[in-house]
Amino acid sequence: MTNDTKLLVAFDFDHTVVDGNTDTWITKAAPGGDIPKALKDSYVTGHWTQYMGRVLQHLHSEGVDASALQQVLQGLPYTAGMEQLFQHLAQCAAHCIILSDSNTQFIEWILQDRGHSSLFSKVYTNPARVSDQGQLLLGPYHSHSCPTCPVNMCKRLILQQHMQQHVLRSQAPYCRVAYVGDGSNDLCPAQSLGPTDIVFVRAGFALDKLLQKPEVACSVQAEIVRWQTGHDILQRLQAL
């Protein structure tokens, strides 16, 4: 493919690239391997980033610094077949991006540890930084007016802006978009894609359950492909 007809592959991160949730995985670093129930119960729907700020503050107060979080994330495995999929995408020079409600630090630590940072041209996620005291500080990616997405991130808006910027740079749109995800916040970007695009939906997860409702499935124009491992995604992309 030439530069102006590239395939765009957009990945969610938690339960997609990695076989778990980075935000809940880090609680393994807490004393006793978990956080208090009262803290868990403080989560308000749609306000996950604010909740994670409280979790990170609690962990730091318990002596868990950023280096300990980085170490525990090394134990979070990739989803089966994902490394082979990455190898194929690198060989065919596809454009790959990440759209995730995790954060820059968690994703950077994992991708760098496994040698895959260079595969992704952009990582769209919540900004994070390590303070002078070793605490991980978290902020929202952006604000938006989408009524269905979490207050800190609308993946549809981010994806559309990325595609518009590509057209400005390359004077041509992507030949096809493949979106790989699992969660309910992946529905909004999936609904923005066209009939030549593909939505890879992880079987048994929240997005899959939503799309089993006829009124939701009919809102997605793209081809819907259910997947369990990266090998399933690879097989469909190789058939293009």
PDB file of C-alpha atoms in Angstrom:
ATOM      1  CA  MET A   1       0.000   0.000   0.000  1.00  0.00           C
ATOM      2  CA  THR A   2       1.175   3.513  -0.730  1.00  0.00           C
ATOM      3  CA  ASN A   3       1.245   6.168   1.960  1.00  0.00           C
ATOM      4  CA  ASP A   4      -2.089   7.640   0.829  1.00  0.00           C
ATOM      5  CA  THR A   5      -3.965   4.299   0.886  1.00  0.00           C
ATOM      6  CA  LYS A   6      -2.905   2.933   4.230  1.00  0.00           C
ATOM      7  CA  LEU A   7      -4.930   0.765   6.533  1.00  0.00           C
ATOM      8  CA  LEU A   8      -5.602   2.320   9.938  1.00  0.00           C
ATOM      9  CA  VAL A   9      -5.832  -0.101  12.864  1.00  0.00           C
ATOM     10  CA  ALA A  10      -7.129   1.536  16.050  1.00  0.00           C
ATOM     11  CA  PHE A  11      -6.727  -0.443  19.270  1.00  0.00           C
ATOM     12  CA  ASP A  12      -8.301  -0.145  22.648  1.00  0.00           C
ATOM     13  CA  PHE A  13      -5.746  -1.201  25.302  1.00  0.00           C
ATOM     14  CA  ASP A  14      -7.290  -2.807  28.404  1.00  0.00           C
ATOM     15  CA  HIS A  15      -8.770  -6.265  27.707  1.00  0.00           C
ATOM     16  CA  THR A  16      -7.655  -5.811  24.096  1.00  0.00           C
ATOM     17  CA  VAL A  17      -3.899  -5.359  23.738  1.00  0.00           C
ATOM     18  CA  VAL A  18      -3.388  -6.590  27.294  1.00  0.00           C
ATOM     19  CA  ASP A  19      -5.481  -9.371  28.809  1.00  0.00           C
ATOM     20  CA  GLY A  20      -6.662  -7.390  31.792  1.00  0.00           C
ATOM     21  CA  ASN A  21      -7.357  -3.888  33.059  1.00  0.00           C
ATOM     22  CA  THR A  22      -4.264  -1.812  33.850  1.00  0.00           C
ATOM     23  CA  ASP A  23      -6.202   0.322  36.348  1.00  0.00           C
ATOM     24  CA  THR A  24      -7.365  -2.638  38.433  1.00  0.00           C
ATOM     25  CA  TRP A  25      -4.168  -4.653  37.922  1.00  0.00           C
ATOM     26  CA  ILE A  26      -2.104  -2.070  39.810  1.00  0.00           C
ATOM     27  CA  THR A  27      -4.072  -2.714  43.006  1.00  0.00           C
ATOM     28  CA  LYS A  28      -1.946  -5.870  43.299  1.00  0.00           C
ATOM     29  CA  ALA A  29       0.808  -3.484  44.471  1.00  0.00           C
ATOM     30  CA  ALA A  30      -1.280  -2.392  47.479  1.00  0.00           C
ATOM     31  CA  PRO A  31      -0.560  -3.842  50.922  1.00  0.00           C
ATOM     32  CA  GLY A  32      -2.500  -7.098  51.005  1.00  0.00           C
ATOM     33  CA  GLY A  33      -2.957  -6.967  47.234  1.00  0.00           C
ATOM     34  CA  ASP A  34      -6.157  -4.928  47.212  1.00  0.00           C
ATOM     35  CA  ILE A  35      -7.683  -1.540  48.060  1.00  0.00           C
ATOM     36  CA  PRO A  36     -10.393  -0.797  50.672  1.00  0.00           C
ATOM     37  CA  LYS A  37     -14.023  -1.523  49.761  1.00  0.00           C
ATOM     38  CA  ALA A  38     -15.022   2.055  50.628  1.00  0.00           C
ATOM     39  CA  LEU A  39     -12.611   3.309  47.993  1.00  0.00           C
ATOM     40  CA  LYS A  40     -13.995   0.885  45.402  1.00  0.00           C
ATOM     41  CA  ASP A  41     -17.535   1.991  46.249  1.00  0.00           C
ATOM     42  CA  SER A  42     -16.620   5.647  45.633  1.00  0.00           C
ATOM     43  CA  TYR A  43     -16.716   5.113  41.846  1.00  0.00           C
ATOM     44  CA  VAL A  44     -19.428   7.081  40.038  1.00  0.00           C
ATOM     45  CA  THR A  45     -20.470   5.862  36.572  1.00  0.00           C
ATOM     46  CA  GLY A  46     -18.772   7.849  33.809  1.00  0.00           C
ATOM     47  CA  HIS A  47     -16.159   9.306  36.158  1.00  0.00           C
ATOM     48  CA  TRP A  48     -13.506   6.575  36.131  1.00  0.00           C
ATOM     49  CA  THR A  49     -10.542   8.938  35.797  1.00  0.00           C
ATOM     50  CA  GLN A  50     -11.489  10.822  38.950  1.00  0.00           C
ATOM     51  CA  TYR A  51     -11.886   7.502  40.744  1.00  0.00           C
ATOM     52  CA  MET A  52      -8.442   6.366  39.589  1.00  0.00           C
ATOM     53  CA  GLY A  53      -6.971   9.596  40.905  1.00  0.00           C
ATOM     54  CA  ARG A  54      -8.235   8.606  44.357  1.00  0.00           C
ATOM     55  CA  VAL A  55      -6.864   5.067  43.942  1.00  0.00           C
ATOM     56  CA  LEU A  56      -3.427   6.383  43.003  1.00  0.00           C
ATOM     57  CA  GLN A  57      -3.477   8.814  45.927  1.00  0.00           C
ATOM     58  CA  HIS A  58      -4.360   5.951  48.287  1.00  0.00           C
ATOM     59  CA  LEU A  59      -1.589   3.721  46.925  1.00  0.00           C
ATOM     60  CA  HIS A  60       0.951   6.498  47.353  1.00  0.00           C
ATOM     61  CA  SER A  61      -0.186   7.061  50.951  1.00  0.00           C
ATOM     62  CA  GLU A  62       0.467   3.350  51.528  1.00  0.00           C
ATOM     63  CA  GLY A  63       4.041   3.682  50.264  1.00  0.00           C
ATOM     64  CA  VAL A  64       3.410   2.429  46.714  1.00  0.00           C
ATOM     65  CA  ASP A  65       5.355   4.703  44.364  1.00  0.00           C
ATOM     66  CA  ALA A  66       5.395   4.874  40.567  1.00  0.00           C
ATOM     67  CA  SER A  67       8.296   2.416  40.251  1.00  0.00           C
ATOM     68  CA  ALA A  68       6.272  -0.201  42.152  1.00  0.00           C
ATOM     69  CA  LEU A  69       3.334   0.339  39.772  1.00  0.00           C
ATOM     70  CA  GLN A  70       5.639  -0.081  36.778  1.00  0.00           C
ATOM     71  CA  GLN A  71       6.988  -3.305  38.210  1.00  0.00           C
ATOM     72  CA  VAL A  72       3.580  -4.838  38.867  1.00  0.00           C
ATOM     73  CA  LEU A  73       2.393  -3.937  35.344  1.00  0.00           C
ATOM     74  CA  GLN A  74       5.196  -6.071  33.917  1.00  0.00           C
ATOM     75  CA  GLY A  75       3.143  -9.057  35.045  1.00  0.00           C
ATOM     76  CA  LEU A  76       0.086  -8.077  32.989  1.00  0.00           C
ATOM     77  CA  PRO A  77       0.167 -10.341  29.906  1.00  0.00           C
ATOM     78  CA  TYR A  78      -0.663  -9.476  26.334  1.00  0.00           C
ATOM     79  CA  THR A  79      -3.840 -11.031  25.007  1.00  0.00           C
ATOM     80  CA  ALA A  80      -3.031 -14.286  23.203  1.00  0.00           C
ATOM     81  CA  GLY A  81      -1.899 -13.777  19.607  1.00  0.00           C
ATOM     82  CA  MET A  82      -1.378 -10.032  19.977  1.00  0.00           C
ATOM     83  CA  GLU A  83       2.395 -10.144  19.409  1.00  0.00           C
ATOM     84  CA  GLN A  84       1.926 -12.081  16.162  1.00  0.00           C
ATOM     85  CA  LEU A  85      -0.683  -9.544  15.058  1.00  0.00           C
ATOM     86  CA  PHE A  86       1.745  -6.703  15.812  1.00  0.00           C
ATOM     87  CA  GLN A  87       4.443  -8.399  13.725  1.00  0.00           C
ATOM     88  CA  HIS A  88       2.083  -8.612  10.752  1.00  0.00           C
ATOM     89  CA  LEU A  89       0.983  -4.986  11.064  1.00  0.00           C
ATOM     90  CA  ALA A  90       4.609  -3.829  11.194  1.00  0.00           C
ATOM     91  CA  GLN A  91       5.437  -5.848   8.084  1.00  0.00           C
ATOM     92  CA  CYS A  92       2.515  -4.457   6.069  1.00  0.00           C
ATOM     93  CA  ALA A  93       3.249  -0.883   7.266  1.00  0.00           C
ATOM     94  CA  ALA A  94      -0.263  -0.270   8.569  1.00  0.00           C
ATOM     95  CA  HIS A  95      -0.899   2.842  10.615  1.00  0.00           C
ATOM     96  CA  CYS A  96      -1.599   1.805  14.219  1.00  0.00           C
ATOM     97  CA  ILE A  97      -2.941   3.954  17.029  1.00  0.00           C
ATOM     98  CA  ILE A  98      -4.258   3.384  20.537  1.00  0.00           C
ATOM     99  CA  LEU A  99      -7.429   4.943  21.991  1.00  0.00           C
ATOM    100  CA  SER A 100      -7.619   4.057  25.656  1.00  0.00           C
ATOM    101  CA  ASP A 101      -9.121   5.192  28.932  1.00  0.00           C
ATOM    102  CA  SER A 102      -5.948   3.996  30.698  1.00  0.00           C
ATOM    103  CA  ASN A 103      -3.135   6.571  30.861  1.00  0.00           C
ATOM    104  CA  THR A 104       0.090   7.551  29.135  1.00  0.00           C
ATOM    105  CA  GLN A 105       2.359   6.167  31.824  1.00  0.00           C
ATOM    106  CA  PHE A 106       0.810   2.683  32.099  1.00  0.00           C
ATOM    107  CA  ILE A 107       0.694   2.195  28.328  1.00  0.00           C
ATOM    108  CA  GLU A 108       4.207   3.565  27.794  1.00  0.00           C
ATOM    109  CA  TRP A 109       5.655   1.305  30.485  1.00  0.00           C
ATOM    110  CA  ILE A 110       4.064  -1.808  28.973  1.00  0.00           C
ATOM    111  CA  LEU A 111       4.843  -1.058  25.320  1.00  0.00           C
ATOM    112  CA  GLN A 112       8.437  -0.067  26.060  1.00  0.00           C
ATOM    113  CA  ASP A 113       8.980  -3.132  28.227  1.00  0.00           C
ATOM    114  CA  ARG A 114       7.870  -5.371  25.323  1.00  0.00           C
ATOM    115  CA  GLY A 115       9.451  -3.433  22.487  1.00  0.00           C
ATOM    116  CA  HIS A 116       6.309  -2.280  20.687  1.00  0.00           C
ATOM    117  CA  SER A 117       6.302   1.496  21.239  1.00  0.00           C
ATOM    118  CA  SER A 118       7.420   2.238  17.676  1.00  0.00           C
ATOM    119  CA  LEU A 119       4.468   0.372  16.144  1.00  0.00           C
ATOM    120  CA  PHE A 120       1.999   3.037  17.284  1.00  0.00           C
ATOM    121  CA  SER A 121       2.141   6.441  15.641  1.00  0.00           C
ATOM    122  CA  LYS A 122      -0.187   7.940  18.256  1.00  0.00           C
ATOM    123  CA  VAL A 123      -1.441   6.955  21.699  1.00  0.00           C
ATOM    124  CA  TYR A 124      -4.607   8.809  22.695  1.00  0.00           C
ATOM    125  CA  THR A 125      -5.160   8.369  26.421  1.00  0.00           C
ATOM    126  CA  ASN A 126      -5.384  10.224  29.712  1.00  0.00           C
ATOM    127  CA  PRO A 127      -2.226  12.185  30.570  1.00  0.00           C
ATOM    128  CA  ALA A 128      -0.204  11.032  33.577  1.00  0.00           C
ATOM    129  CA  ARG A 129       3.049  12.131  35.148  1.00  0.00           C
ATOM    130  CA  VAL A 130       5.171  11.148  38.109  1.00  0.00           C
ATOM    131  CA  SER A 131       5.493  13.844  40.797  1.00  0.00           C
ATOM    132  CA  ASP A 132       8.732  14.661  42.579  1.00  0.00           C
ATOM    133  CA  GLN A 133       7.397  12.574  45.473  1.00  0.00           C
ATOM    134  CA  GLY A 134       6.954   9.522  43.230  1.00  0.00           C
ATOM    135  CA  GLN A 135       3.161   9.708  43.030  1.00  0.00           C
ATOM    136  CA  LEU A 136       1.461   9.100  39.687  1.00  0.00           C
ATOM    137  CA  LEU A 137      -0.798  12.071  38.907  1.00  0.00           C
ATOM    138  CA  LEU A 138      -3.654  11.567  36.445  1.00  0.00           C
ATOM    139  CA  GLY A 139      -5.778  13.952  34.371  1.00  0.00           C
ATOM    140  CA  PRO A 140      -8.601  13.694  31.806  1.00  0.00           C
ATOM    141  CA  TYR A 141      -7.804  13.424  28.088  1.00  0.00           C
ATOM    142  CA  HIS A 142     -10.294  16.145  27.099  1.00  0.00           C
ATOM    143  CA  SER A 143     -13.804  17.444  27.664  1.00  0.00           C
ATOM    144  CA  HIS A 144     -16.593  16.875  25.143  1.00  0.00           C
ATOM    145  CA  SER A 145     -20.337  17.061  24.649  1.00  0.00           C
ATOM    146  CA  CYS A 146     -21.031  13.419  23.678  1.00  0.00           C
ATOM    147  CA  PRO A 147     -23.949  12.221  25.848  1.00  0.00           C
ATOM    148  CA  THR A 148     -22.964   8.532  25.803  1.00  0.00           C
ATOM    149  CA  CYS A 149     -19.226   8.545  26.574  1.00  0.00           C
ATOM    150  CA  PRO A 150     -17.331   8.969  29.871  1.00  0.00           C
ATOM    151  CA  VAL A 151     -16.789  12.646  30.706  1.00  0.00           C
ATOM    152  CA  ASN A 152     -13.027  12.451  30.094  1.00  0.00           C
ATOM    153  CA  MET A 153     -12.960  10.747  26.689  1.00  0.00           C
ATOM    154  CA  CYS A 154     -15.057  10.329  23.542  1.00  0.00           C
ATOM    155  CA  LYS A 155     -13.228   7.884  21.311  1.00  0.00           C
ATOM    156  CA  ARG A 156     -15.426   8.734  18.312  1.00  0.00           C
ATOM    157  CA  LEU A 157     -14.318  12.365  18.446  1.00  0.00           C
ATOM    158  CA  ILE A 158     -10.649  11.383  18.820  1.00  0.00           C
ATOM    159  CA  LEU A 159     -10.833   8.890  15.938  1.00  0.00           C
ATOM    160  CA  GLN A 160     -12.575  11.360  13.643  1.00  0.00           C
ATOM    161  CA  GLN A 161      -9.997  14.060  14.418  1.00  0.00           C
ATOM    162  CA  HIS A 162      -7.153  11.630  13.752  1.00  0.00           C
ATOM    163  CA  MET A 163      -8.637  10.661  10.386  1.00  0.00           C
ATOM    164  CA  GLN A 164      -9.155  14.313   9.428  1.00  0.00           C
ATOM    165  CA  GLN A 165      -5.544  15.104  10.278  1.00  0.00           C
ATOM    166  CA  HIS A 166      -4.401  12.185   8.123  1.00  0.00           C
ATOM    167  CA  VAL A 167      -6.327  13.570   5.146  1.00  0.00           C
ATOM    168  CA  LEU A 168      -4.687  16.973   5.618  1.00  0.00           C
ATOM    169  CA  ARG A 169      -1.223  15.381   5.709  1.00  0.00           C
ATOM    170  CA  SER A 170      -1.674  12.790   2.960  1.00  0.00           C
ATOM    171  CA  GLN A 171      -4.356  14.411   0.769  1.00  0.00           C
ATOM    172  CA  ALA A 172      -6.248  11.101   0.864  1.00  0.00           C
ATOM    173  CA  PRO A 173      -8.269   9.145   3.424  1.00  0.00           C
ATOM    174  CA  TYR A 174      -7.303   5.763   4.841  1.00  0.00           C
ATOM    175  CA  CYS A 175      -8.325   2.928   2.551  1.00  0.00           C
ATOM    176  CA  ARG A 176      -9.998   1.155   5.476  1.00  0.00           C
ATOM    177  CA  VAL A 177     -10.284   1.464   9.248  1.00  0.00           C
ATOM    178  CA  ALA A 178     -10.149  -1.545  11.556  1.00  0.00           C
ATOM    179  CA  TYR A 179     -11.195  -0.861  15.144  1.00  0.00           C
ATOM    180  CA  VAL A 180     -10.269  -3.418  17.815  1.00  0.00           C
ATOM    181  CA  GLY A 181     -12.016  -3.191  21.179  1.00  0.00           C
ATOM    182  CA  ASP A 182     -14.035  -4.821  23.915  1.00  0.00           C
ATOM    183  CA  GLY A 183     -15.746  -2.211  26.077  1.00  0.00           C
ATOM    184  CA  SER A 184     -18.947  -0.205  26.067  1.00  0.00           C
ATOM    185  CA  ASN A 185     -16.924   2.969  25.379  1.00  0.00           C
ATOM    186  CA  ASP A 186     -15.841   1.383  22.073  1.00  0.00           C
ATOM    187  CA  LEU A 187     -19.397   1.485  20.716  1.00  0.00           C
ATOM    188  CA  CYS A 188     -19.353   5.226  19.989  1.00  0.00           C
ATOM    189  CA  PRO A 189     -16.300   5.076  17.662  1.00  0.00           C
ATOM    190  CA  ALA A 190     -17.630   1.862  16.091  1.00  0.00           C
ATOM    191  CA  GLN A 191     -20.823   3.714  15.146  1.00  0.00           C
ATOM    192  CA  SER A 192     -18.766   6.328  13.276  1.00  0.00           C
ATOM    193  CA  LEU A 193     -17.258   3.845  10.800  1.00  0.00           C
ATOM    194  CA  GLY A 194     -18.475   3.049   7.303  1.00  0.00           C
ATOM    195  CA  PRO A 195     -19.454  -0.139   5.432  1.00  0.00           C
ATOM    196  CA  THR A 196     -15.909  -0.819   4.145  1.00  0.00           C
ATOM    197  CA  ASP A 197     -14.482  -0.703   7.683  1.00  0.00           C
ATOM    198  CA  ILE A 198     -14.247  -3.473  10.278  1.00  0.00           C
ATOM    199  CA  VAL A 199     -15.054  -3.516  13.985  1.00  0.00           C
ATOM    200  CA  PHE A 200     -13.306  -6.326  15.843  1.00  0.00           C
ATOM    201  CA  VAL A 201     -15.396  -7.073  18.934  1.00  0.00           C
ATOM    202  CA  ARG A 202     -13.936  -9.209  21.716  1.00  0.00           C
ATOM    203  CA  ALA A 203     -16.323 -12.113  22.303  1.00  0.00           C
ATOM    204  CA  GLY A 204     -18.072 -12.196  25.668  1.00  0.00           C
ATOM    205  CA  PHE A 205     -17.151  -8.655  26.709  1.00  0.00           C
ATOM    206  CA  ALA A 206     -19.313  -5.545  27.134  1.00  0.00           C
ATOM    207  CA  LEU A 207     -19.235  -4.358  23.508  1.00  0.00           C
ATOM    208  CA  ASP A 208     -20.159  -7.833  22.264  1.00  0.00           C
ATOM    209  CA  LYS A 209     -23.117  -7.957  24.640  1.00  0.00           C
ATOM    210  CA  LEU A 210     -24.311  -4.543  23.485  1.00  0.00           C
ATOM    211  CA  LEU A 211     -24.107  -5.541  19.827  1.00  0.00           C
ATOM    212  CA  GLN A 212     -26.248  -8.617  20.436  1.00  0.00           C
ATOM    213  CA  LYS A 213     -29.163  -6.202  20.806  1.00  0.00           C
ATOM    214  CA  PRO A 214     -30.639  -5.719  17.295  1.00  0.00           C
ATOM    215  CA  GLU A 215     -31.300  -2.019  17.813  1.00  0.00           C
ATOM    216  CA  VAL A 216     -27.641  -1.481  18.714  1.00  0.00           C
ATOM    217  CA  ALA A 217     -26.186  -3.739  16.022  1.00  0.00           C
ATOM    218  CA  CYS A 218     -28.105  -1.891  13.303  1.00  0.00           C
ATOM    219  CA  SER A 219     -26.401   1.364  14.377  1.00  0.00           C
ATOM    220  CA  VAL A 220     -23.028   0.011  13.194  1.00  0.00           C
ATOM    221  CA  GLN A 221     -22.443   0.119   9.431  1.00  0.00           C
ATOM    222  CA  ALA A 222     -19.025  -1.537   9.543  1.00  0.00           C
ATOM    223  CA  GLU A 223     -18.441  -5.265   9.274  1.00  0.00           C
ATOM    224  CA  ILE A 224     -18.562  -6.799  12.759  1.00  0.00           C
ATOM    225  CA  VAL A 225     -16.027  -9.549  13.492  1.00  0.00           C
ATOM    226  CA  ARG A 226     -16.011 -11.275  16.875  1.00  0.00           C
ATOM    227  CA  TRP A 227     -12.592 -12.259  18.181  1.00  0.00           C
ATOM    228  CA  GLN A 228     -11.082 -14.186  21.063  1.00  0.00           C
ATOM    229  CA  THR A 229      -7.369 -13.915  20.291  1.00  0.00           C
ATOM    230  CA  GLY A 230      -5.108 -11.781  18.124  1.00  0.00           C
ATOM    231  CA  HIS A 231      -4.924 -14.724  15.720  1.00  0.00           C
ATOM    232  CA  ASP A 232      -8.604 -14.182  14.836  1.00  0.00           C
ATOM    233  CA  ILE A 233      -7.902 -10.538  13.970  1.00  0.00           C
ATOM    234  CA  LEU A 234      -4.797 -11.483  12.010  1.00  0.00           C
ATOM    235  CA  GLN A 235      -6.687 -14.057   9.955  1.00  0.00           C
ATOM    236  CA  ARG A 236      -9.337 -11.512   8.891  1.00  0.00           C
ATOM    237  CA  LEU A 237      -6.793  -8.809   8.060  1.00  0.00           C
ATOM    238  CA  GLN A 238      -4.718 -11.219   5.988  1.00  0.00           C
ATOM    239  CA  ALA A 239      -7.824 -11.926   3.910  1.00  0.00           C
ATOM    240  CA  LEU A 240      -8.189  -8.262   2.876  1.00  0.00           C
TER     241      LEU A 240
END
